[in-house]
PDB file of C-alpha atoms in Angstrom:
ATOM      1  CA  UNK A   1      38.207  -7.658   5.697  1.00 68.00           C
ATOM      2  CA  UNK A   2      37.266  -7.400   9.267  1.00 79.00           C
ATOM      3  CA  UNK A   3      40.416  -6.625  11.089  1.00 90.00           C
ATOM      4  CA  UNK A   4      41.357  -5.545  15.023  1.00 94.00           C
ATOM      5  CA  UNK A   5      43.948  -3.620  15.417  1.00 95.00           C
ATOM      6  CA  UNK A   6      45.492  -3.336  19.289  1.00 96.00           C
ATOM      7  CA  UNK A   7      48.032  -0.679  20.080  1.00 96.00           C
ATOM      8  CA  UNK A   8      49.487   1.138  23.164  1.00 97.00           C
ATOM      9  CA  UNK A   9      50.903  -1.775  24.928  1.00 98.00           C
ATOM     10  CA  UNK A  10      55.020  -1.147  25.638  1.00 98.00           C
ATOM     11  CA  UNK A  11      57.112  -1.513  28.824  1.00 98.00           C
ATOM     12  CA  UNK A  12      56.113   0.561  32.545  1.00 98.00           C
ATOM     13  CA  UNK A  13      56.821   0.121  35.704  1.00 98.00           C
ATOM     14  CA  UNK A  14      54.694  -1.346  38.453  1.00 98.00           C
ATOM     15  CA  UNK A  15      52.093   0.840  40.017  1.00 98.00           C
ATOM     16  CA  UNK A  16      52.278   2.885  36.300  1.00 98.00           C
ATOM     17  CA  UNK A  17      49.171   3.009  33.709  1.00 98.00           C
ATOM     18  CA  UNK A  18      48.651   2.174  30.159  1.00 98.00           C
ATOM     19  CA  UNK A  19      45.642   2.396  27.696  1.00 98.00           C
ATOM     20  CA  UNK A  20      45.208   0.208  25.294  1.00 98.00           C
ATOM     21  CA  UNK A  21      43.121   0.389  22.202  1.00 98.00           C
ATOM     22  CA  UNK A  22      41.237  -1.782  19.749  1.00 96.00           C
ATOM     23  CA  UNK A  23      40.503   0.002  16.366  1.00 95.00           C
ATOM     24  CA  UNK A  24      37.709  -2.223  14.257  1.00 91.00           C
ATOM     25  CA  UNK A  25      37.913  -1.872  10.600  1.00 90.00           C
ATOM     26  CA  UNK A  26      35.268  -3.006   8.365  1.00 85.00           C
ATOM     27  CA  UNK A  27      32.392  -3.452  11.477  1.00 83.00           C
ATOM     28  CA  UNK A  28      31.899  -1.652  14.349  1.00 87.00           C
ATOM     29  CA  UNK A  29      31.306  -2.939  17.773  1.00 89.00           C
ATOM     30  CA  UNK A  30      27.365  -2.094  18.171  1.00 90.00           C
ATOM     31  CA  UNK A  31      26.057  -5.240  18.159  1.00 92.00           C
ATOM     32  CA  UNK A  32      28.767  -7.831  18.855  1.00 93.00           C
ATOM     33  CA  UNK A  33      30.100  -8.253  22.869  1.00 94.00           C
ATOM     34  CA  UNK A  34      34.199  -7.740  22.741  1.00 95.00           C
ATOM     35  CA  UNK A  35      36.216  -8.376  25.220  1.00 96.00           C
ATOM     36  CA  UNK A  36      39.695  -8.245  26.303  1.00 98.00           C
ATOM     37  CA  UNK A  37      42.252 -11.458  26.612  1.00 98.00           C
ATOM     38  CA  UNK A  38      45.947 -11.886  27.671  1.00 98.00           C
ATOM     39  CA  UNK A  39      48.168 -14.420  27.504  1.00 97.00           C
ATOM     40  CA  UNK A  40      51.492 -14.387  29.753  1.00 97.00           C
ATOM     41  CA  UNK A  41      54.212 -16.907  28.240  1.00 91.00           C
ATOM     42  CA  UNK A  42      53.804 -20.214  29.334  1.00 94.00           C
ATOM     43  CA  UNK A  43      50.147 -19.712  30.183  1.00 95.00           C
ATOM     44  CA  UNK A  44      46.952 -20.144  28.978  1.00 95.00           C
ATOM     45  CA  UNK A  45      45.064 -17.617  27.436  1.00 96.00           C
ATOM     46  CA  UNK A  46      42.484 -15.669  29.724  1.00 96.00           C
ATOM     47  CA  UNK A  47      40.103 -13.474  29.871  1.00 97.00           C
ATOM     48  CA  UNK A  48      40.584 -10.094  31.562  1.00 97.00           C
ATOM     49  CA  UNK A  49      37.238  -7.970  30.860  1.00 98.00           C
ATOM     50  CA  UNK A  50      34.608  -7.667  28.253  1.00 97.00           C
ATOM     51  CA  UNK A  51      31.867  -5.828  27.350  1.00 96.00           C
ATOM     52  CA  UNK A  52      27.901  -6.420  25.968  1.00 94.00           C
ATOM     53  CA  UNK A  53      26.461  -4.852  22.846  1.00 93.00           C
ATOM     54  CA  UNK A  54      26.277  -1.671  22.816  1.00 91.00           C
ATOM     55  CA  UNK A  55      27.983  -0.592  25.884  1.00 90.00           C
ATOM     56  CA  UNK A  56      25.984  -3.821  27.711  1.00 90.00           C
ATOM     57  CA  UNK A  57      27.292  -5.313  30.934  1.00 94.00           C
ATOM     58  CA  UNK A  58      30.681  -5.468  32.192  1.00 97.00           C
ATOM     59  CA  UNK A  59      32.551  -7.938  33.976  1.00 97.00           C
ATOM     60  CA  UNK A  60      36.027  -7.854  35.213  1.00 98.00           C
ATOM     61  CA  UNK A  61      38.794 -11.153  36.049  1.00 97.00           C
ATOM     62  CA  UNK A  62      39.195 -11.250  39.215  1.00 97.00           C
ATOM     63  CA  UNK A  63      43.419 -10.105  39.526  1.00 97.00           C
ATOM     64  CA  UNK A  64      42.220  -6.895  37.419  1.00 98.00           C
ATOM     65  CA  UNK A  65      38.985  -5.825  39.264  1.00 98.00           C
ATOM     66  CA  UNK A  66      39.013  -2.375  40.574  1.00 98.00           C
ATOM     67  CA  UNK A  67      42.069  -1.482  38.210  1.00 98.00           C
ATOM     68  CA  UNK A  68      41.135  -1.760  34.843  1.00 98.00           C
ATOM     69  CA  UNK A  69      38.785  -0.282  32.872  1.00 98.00           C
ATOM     70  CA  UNK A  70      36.731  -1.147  29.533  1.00 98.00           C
ATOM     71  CA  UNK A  71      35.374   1.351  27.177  1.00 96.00           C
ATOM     72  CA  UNK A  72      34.061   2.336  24.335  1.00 95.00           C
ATOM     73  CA  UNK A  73      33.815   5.206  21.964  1.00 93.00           C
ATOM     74  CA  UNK A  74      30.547   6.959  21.407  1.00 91.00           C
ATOM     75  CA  UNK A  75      30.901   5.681  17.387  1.00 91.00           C
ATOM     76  CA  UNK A  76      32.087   1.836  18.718  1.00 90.00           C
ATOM     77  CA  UNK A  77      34.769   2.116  16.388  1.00 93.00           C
ATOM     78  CA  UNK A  78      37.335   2.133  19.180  1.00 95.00           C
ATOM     79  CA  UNK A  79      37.395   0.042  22.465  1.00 95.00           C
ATOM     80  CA  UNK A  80      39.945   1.022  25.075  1.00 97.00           C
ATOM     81  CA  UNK A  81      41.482  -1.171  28.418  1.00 98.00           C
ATOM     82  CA  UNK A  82      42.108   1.307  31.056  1.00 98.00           C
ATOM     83  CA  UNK A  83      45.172  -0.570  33.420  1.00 98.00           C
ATOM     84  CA  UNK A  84      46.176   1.116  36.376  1.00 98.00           C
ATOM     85  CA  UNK A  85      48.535   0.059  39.307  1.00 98.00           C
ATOM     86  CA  UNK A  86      49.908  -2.106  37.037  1.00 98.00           C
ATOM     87  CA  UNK A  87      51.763  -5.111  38.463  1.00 98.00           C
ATOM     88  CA  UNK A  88      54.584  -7.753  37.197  1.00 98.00           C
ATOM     89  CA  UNK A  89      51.917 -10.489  36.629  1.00 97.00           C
ATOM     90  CA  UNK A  90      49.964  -8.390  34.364  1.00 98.00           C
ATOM     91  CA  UNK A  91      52.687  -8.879  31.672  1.00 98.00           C
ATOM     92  CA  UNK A  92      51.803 -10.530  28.878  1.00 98.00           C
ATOM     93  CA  UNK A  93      50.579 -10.372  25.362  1.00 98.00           C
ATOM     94  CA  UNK A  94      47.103  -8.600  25.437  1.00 98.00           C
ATOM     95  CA  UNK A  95      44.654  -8.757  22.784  1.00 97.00           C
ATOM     96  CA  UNK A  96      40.734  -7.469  22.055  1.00 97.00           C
ATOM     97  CA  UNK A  97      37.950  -9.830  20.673  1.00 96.00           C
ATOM     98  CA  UNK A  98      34.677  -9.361  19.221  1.00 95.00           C
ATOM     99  CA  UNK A  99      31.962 -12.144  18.196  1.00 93.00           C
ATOM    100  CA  UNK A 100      30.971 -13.232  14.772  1.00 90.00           C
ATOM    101  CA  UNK A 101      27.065 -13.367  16.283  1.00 89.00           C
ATOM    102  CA  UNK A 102      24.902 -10.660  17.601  1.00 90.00           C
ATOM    103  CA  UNK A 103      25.203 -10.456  21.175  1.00 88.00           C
ATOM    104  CA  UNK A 104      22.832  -9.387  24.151  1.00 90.00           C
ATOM    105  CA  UNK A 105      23.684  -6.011  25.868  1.00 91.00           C
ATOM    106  CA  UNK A 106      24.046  -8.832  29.007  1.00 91.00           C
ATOM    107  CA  UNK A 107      26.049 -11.100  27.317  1.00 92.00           C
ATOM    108  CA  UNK A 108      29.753 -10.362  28.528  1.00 92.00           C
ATOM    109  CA  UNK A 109      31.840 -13.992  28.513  1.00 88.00           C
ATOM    110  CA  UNK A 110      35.399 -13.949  29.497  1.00 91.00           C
ATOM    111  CA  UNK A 111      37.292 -17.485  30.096  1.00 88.00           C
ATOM    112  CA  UNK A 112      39.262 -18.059  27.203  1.00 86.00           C
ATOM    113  CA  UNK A 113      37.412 -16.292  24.887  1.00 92.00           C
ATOM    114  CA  UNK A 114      35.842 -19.666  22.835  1.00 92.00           C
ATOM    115  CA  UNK A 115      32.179 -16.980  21.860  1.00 93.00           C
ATOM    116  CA  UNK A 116      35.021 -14.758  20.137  1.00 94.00           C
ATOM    117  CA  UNK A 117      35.807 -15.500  16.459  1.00 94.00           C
ATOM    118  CA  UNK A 118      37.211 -12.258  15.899  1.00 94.00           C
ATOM    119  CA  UNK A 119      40.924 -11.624  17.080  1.00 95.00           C
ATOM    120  CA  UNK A 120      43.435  -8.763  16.927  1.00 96.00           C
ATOM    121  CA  UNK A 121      47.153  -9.255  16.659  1.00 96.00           C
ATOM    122  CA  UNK A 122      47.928  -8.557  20.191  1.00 97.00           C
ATOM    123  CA  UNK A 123      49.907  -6.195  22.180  1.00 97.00           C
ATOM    124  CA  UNK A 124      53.090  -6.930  24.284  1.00 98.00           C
ATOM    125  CA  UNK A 125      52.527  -5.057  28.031  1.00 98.00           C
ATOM    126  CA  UNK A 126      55.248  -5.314  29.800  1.00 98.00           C
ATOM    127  CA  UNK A 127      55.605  -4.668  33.511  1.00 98.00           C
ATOM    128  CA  UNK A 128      58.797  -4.403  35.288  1.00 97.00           C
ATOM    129  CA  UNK A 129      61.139  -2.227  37.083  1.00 94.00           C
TER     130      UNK A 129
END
């Protein structure tokens, strides 16, 4: 089965950091773009970053630009989100994507994540003091 697995999400305070991770089991992230998603309650999902094949292009929403981070491991088995100076409104429930077709190094979508067919379970991040 292909399966994403999220983790590291949990409760911090504003201005504090967390890391996320997305473990892929069964495929690796080489050739599909992933990306990152959250949806706060009430709200409609969105898209927060992503990433091209193979380490491709990056692009960033624009409440999370210049704080958070995508990665990847060297073996893109692993993806991380990199959130510092965390704020209240970046609570939600955060999740990692990849598509089911091979994507362009350029090709980096965010929105609400309609290219992404594969989903993790998500990850509460909660931000509060």
């Amino acid at each position: 089965q292909l399966q994403l697995v999220e983790s590291g999400g949990g409760l911090v305070q504003p201005g504090k950091s967390l890391r996320l991770s997305c473990a892929a089991s069964g495929f690796t992230f080489n050739n599909v773009a992933i990306g990152w998603f959250r949806q706060a309650p009430g709200k409609e999902r969105e898209g927060v970053s992503c990433m091209g094949s193979f380490g491709g292009r990056t692009n960033y929403a624009d409440s999370v630009k210049g704080r958070f981070t995508i990665s990847r491991d060297n073996a893109y088995k692993t993806v991380y989100l990199q959130m510092d100076s965390l704020k209240p409104e970046d609570t939600a429930v955060y999740y990692c994507a990849a598509t089911g077709f091979t994507a362009l190094q350029s090709f980096c979508s965010l929105g609400r994540g309609t290219a992404y067919s594969h989903w993790g379970q998500g990850t509460q991040v909660t931000v509060s003091s």
